[in-house]
mmCIF file of C-alpha atoms in Angstrom:
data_model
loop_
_atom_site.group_PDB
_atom_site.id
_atom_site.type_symbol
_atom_site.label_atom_id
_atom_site.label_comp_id
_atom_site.label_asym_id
_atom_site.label_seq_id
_atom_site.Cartn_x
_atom_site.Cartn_y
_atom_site.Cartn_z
ATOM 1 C CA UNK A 1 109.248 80.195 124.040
ATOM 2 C CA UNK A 2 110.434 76.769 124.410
ATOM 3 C CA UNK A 3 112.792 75.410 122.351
ATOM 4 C CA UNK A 4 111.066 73.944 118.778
ATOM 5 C CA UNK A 5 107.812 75.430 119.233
ATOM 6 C CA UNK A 6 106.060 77.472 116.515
ATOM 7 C CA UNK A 7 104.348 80.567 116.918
ATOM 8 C CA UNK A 8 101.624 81.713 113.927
ATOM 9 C CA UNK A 9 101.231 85.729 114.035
ATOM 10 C CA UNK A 10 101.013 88.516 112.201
ATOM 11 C CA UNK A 11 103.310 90.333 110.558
ATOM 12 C CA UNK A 12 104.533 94.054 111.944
ATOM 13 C CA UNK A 13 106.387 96.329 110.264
ATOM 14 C CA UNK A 14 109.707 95.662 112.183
ATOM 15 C CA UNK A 15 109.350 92.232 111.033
ATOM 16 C CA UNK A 16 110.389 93.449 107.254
ATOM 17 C CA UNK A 17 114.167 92.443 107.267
ATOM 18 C CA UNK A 18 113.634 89.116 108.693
ATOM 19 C CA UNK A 19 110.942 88.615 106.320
ATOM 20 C CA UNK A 20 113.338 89.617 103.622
ATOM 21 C CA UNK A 21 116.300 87.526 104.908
ATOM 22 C CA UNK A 22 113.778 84.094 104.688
ATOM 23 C CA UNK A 23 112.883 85.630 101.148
ATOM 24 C CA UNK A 24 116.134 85.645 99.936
ATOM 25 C CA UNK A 25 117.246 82.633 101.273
ATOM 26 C CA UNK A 26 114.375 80.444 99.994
ATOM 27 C CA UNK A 27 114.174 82.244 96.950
ATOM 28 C CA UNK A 28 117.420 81.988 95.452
ATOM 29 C CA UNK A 29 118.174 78.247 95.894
ATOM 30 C CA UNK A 30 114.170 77.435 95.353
ATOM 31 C CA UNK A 31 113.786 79.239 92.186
ATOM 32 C CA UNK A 32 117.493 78.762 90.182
ATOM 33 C CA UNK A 33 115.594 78.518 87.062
ATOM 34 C CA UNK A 34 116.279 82.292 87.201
ATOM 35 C CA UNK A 35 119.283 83.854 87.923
ATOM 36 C CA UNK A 36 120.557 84.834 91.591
ATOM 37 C CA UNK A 37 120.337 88.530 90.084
ATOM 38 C CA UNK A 38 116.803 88.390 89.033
ATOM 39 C CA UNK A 39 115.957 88.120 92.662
ATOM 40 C CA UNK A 40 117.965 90.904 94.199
ATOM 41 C CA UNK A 41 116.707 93.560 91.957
ATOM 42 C CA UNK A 42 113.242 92.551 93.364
ATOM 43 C CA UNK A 43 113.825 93.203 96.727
ATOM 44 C CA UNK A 44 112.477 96.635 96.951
ATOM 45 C CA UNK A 45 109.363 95.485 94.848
ATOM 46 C CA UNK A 46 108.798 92.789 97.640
ATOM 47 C CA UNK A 47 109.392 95.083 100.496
ATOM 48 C CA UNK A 48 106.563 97.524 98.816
ATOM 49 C CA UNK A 49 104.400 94.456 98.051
ATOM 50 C CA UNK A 50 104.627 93.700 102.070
ATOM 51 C CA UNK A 51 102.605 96.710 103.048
ATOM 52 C CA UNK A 52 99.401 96.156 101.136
ATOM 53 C CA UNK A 53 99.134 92.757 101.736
ATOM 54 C CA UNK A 54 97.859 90.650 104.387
ATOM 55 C CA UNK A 55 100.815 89.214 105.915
ATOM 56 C CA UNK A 56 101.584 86.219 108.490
ATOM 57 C CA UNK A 57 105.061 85.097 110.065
ATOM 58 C CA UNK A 58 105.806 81.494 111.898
ATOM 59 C CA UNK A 59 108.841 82.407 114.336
ATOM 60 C CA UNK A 60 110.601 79.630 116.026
ATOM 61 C CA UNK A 61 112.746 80.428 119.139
ATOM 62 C CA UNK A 62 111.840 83.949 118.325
ATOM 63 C CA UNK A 63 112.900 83.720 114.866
ATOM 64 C CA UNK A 64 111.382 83.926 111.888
ATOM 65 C CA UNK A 65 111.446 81.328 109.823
ATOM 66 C CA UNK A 66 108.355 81.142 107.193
ATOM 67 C CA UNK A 67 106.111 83.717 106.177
ATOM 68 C CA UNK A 68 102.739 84.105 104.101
ATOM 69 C CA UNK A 69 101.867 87.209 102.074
ATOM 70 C CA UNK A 70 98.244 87.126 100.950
ATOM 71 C CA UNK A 71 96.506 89.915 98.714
ATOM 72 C CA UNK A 72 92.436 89.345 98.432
ATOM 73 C CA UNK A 73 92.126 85.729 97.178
ATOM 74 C CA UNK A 74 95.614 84.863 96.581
ATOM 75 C CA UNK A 75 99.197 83.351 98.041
ATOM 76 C CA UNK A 76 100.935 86.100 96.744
ATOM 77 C CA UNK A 77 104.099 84.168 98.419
ATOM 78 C CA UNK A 78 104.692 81.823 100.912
ATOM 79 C CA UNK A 79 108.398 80.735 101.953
ATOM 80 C CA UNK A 80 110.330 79.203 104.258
ATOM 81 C CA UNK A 81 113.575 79.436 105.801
ATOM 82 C CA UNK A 82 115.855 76.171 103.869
ATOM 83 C CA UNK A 83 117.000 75.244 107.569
ATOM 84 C CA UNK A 84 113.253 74.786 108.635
ATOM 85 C CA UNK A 85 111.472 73.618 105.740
ATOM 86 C CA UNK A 86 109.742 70.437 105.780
ATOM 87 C CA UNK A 87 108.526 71.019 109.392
ATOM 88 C CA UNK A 88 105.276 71.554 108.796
ATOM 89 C CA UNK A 89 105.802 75.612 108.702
ATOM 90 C CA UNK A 90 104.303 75.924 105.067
ATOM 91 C CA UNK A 91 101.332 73.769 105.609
ATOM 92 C CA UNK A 92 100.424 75.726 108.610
ATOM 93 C CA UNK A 93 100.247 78.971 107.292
ATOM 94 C CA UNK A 94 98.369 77.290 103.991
ATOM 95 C CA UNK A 95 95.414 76.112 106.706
ATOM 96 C CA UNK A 96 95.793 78.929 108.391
ATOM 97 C CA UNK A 97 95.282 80.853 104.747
ATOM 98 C CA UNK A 98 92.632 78.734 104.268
ATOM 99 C CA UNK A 99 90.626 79.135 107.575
ATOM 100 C CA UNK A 100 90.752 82.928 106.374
ATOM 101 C CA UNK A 101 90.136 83.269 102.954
ATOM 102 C CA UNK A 102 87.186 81.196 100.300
ATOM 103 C CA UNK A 103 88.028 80.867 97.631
ATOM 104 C CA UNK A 104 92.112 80.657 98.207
ATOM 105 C CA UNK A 105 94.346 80.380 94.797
ATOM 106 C CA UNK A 106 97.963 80.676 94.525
ATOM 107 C CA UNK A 107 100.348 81.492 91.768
ATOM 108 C CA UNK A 108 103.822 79.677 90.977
ATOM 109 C CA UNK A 109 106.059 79.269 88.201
ATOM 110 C CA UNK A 110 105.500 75.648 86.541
ATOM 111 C CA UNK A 111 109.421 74.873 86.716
ATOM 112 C CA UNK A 112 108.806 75.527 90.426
ATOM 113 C CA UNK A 113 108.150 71.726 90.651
ATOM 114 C CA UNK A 114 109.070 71.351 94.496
ATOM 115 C CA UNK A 115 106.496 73.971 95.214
ATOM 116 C CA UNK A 116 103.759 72.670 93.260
ATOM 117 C CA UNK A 117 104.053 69.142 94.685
ATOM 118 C CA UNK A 118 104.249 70.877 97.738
ATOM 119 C CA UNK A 119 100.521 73.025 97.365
ATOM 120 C CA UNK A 120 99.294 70.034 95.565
ATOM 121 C CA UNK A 121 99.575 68.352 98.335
ATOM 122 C CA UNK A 122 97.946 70.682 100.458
ATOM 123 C CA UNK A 123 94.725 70.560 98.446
ATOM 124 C CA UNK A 124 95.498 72.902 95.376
ATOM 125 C CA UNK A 125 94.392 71.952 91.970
ATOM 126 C CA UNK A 126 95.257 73.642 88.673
ATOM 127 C CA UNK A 127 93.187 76.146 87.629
ATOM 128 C CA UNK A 128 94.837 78.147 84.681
ATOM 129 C CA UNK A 129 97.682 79.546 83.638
ATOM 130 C CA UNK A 130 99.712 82.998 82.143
ATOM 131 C CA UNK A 131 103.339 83.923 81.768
ATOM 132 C CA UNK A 132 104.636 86.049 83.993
ATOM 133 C CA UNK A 133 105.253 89.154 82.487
ATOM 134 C CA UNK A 134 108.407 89.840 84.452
ATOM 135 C CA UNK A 135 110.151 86.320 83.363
ATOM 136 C CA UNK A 136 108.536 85.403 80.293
ATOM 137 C CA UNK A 137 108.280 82.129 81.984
ATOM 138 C CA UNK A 138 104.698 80.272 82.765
ATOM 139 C CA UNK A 139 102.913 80.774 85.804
ATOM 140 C CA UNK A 140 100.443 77.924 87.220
ATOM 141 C CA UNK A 141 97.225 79.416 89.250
ATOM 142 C CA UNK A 142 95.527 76.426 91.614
ATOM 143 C CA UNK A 143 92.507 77.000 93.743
ATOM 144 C CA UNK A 144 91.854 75.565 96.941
ATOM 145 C CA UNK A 145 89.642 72.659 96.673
ATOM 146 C CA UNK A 146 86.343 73.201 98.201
#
């Protein structure tokens, strides 16, 4: 692959601990409105979470550096490596989402500002809310626009 260019696919299984590594490191810096440890006990809950859903990886170089987990209807996650974000990876696998799956929602914490300016921008709009049950904190749902 030359060097810079993206490659949308699917995710395999031996993808898992890259997929975990671009968890991790989005997660934690992304989402410091809970602590570092919150997010570590959860990695065996995300690894489980991988295998039902319907999941898509953007490598780079043969890296990979975003990734898309989508169960039914809904983002269930999307993140991207810190070193490649705002590249365009996201947005890609939100069209590609989109291209897939009508309607398309997505779920994010409301002090998660970045990220809702960020599927805002892509075309989500707000379409209810609940707290998360893990956090106690309050969880946004948007829906694609039509």
């Amino acid at each position: 692959m030359s060097s810079g260019a993206h490659l949308l696919r699917p995710y395999e299984p031996a993808d898992e601990d890259a997929v975990i590594r671009v968890w991790l490191a989005s997660t934690i810096p992304g989402q410091s409105f809970l602590p570092e440890r919150h997010w570590r006990e959860m990695e065996d809950d995300i690894r489980r979470l991988l295998r039902p859903a319907e999941v898509w990886v953007v490598e780079t170089d043969g890296a990979i550096r975003a990734f898309m987990a989508i169960l039914d209807d809904l983002i269930g996650g999307l993140f991207t490596d810190p070193d490649h974000q705002s590249r365009g990876l996201g947005a890609a696998l939100v069209e590609h989402a989109r291209s897939l799956h009508n309607p398309l929602f997505v779920e994010v914490f409301e002090a998660n500002e970045r990220a809702l300016t960020f599927y805002r921008r892509c075309g989500f709009e707000d379409h209810s809310t609940h707290l998360d049950a893990g956090s106690g904190l309050q969880q946004l749902i948007l829906r694609m626009r039509d």
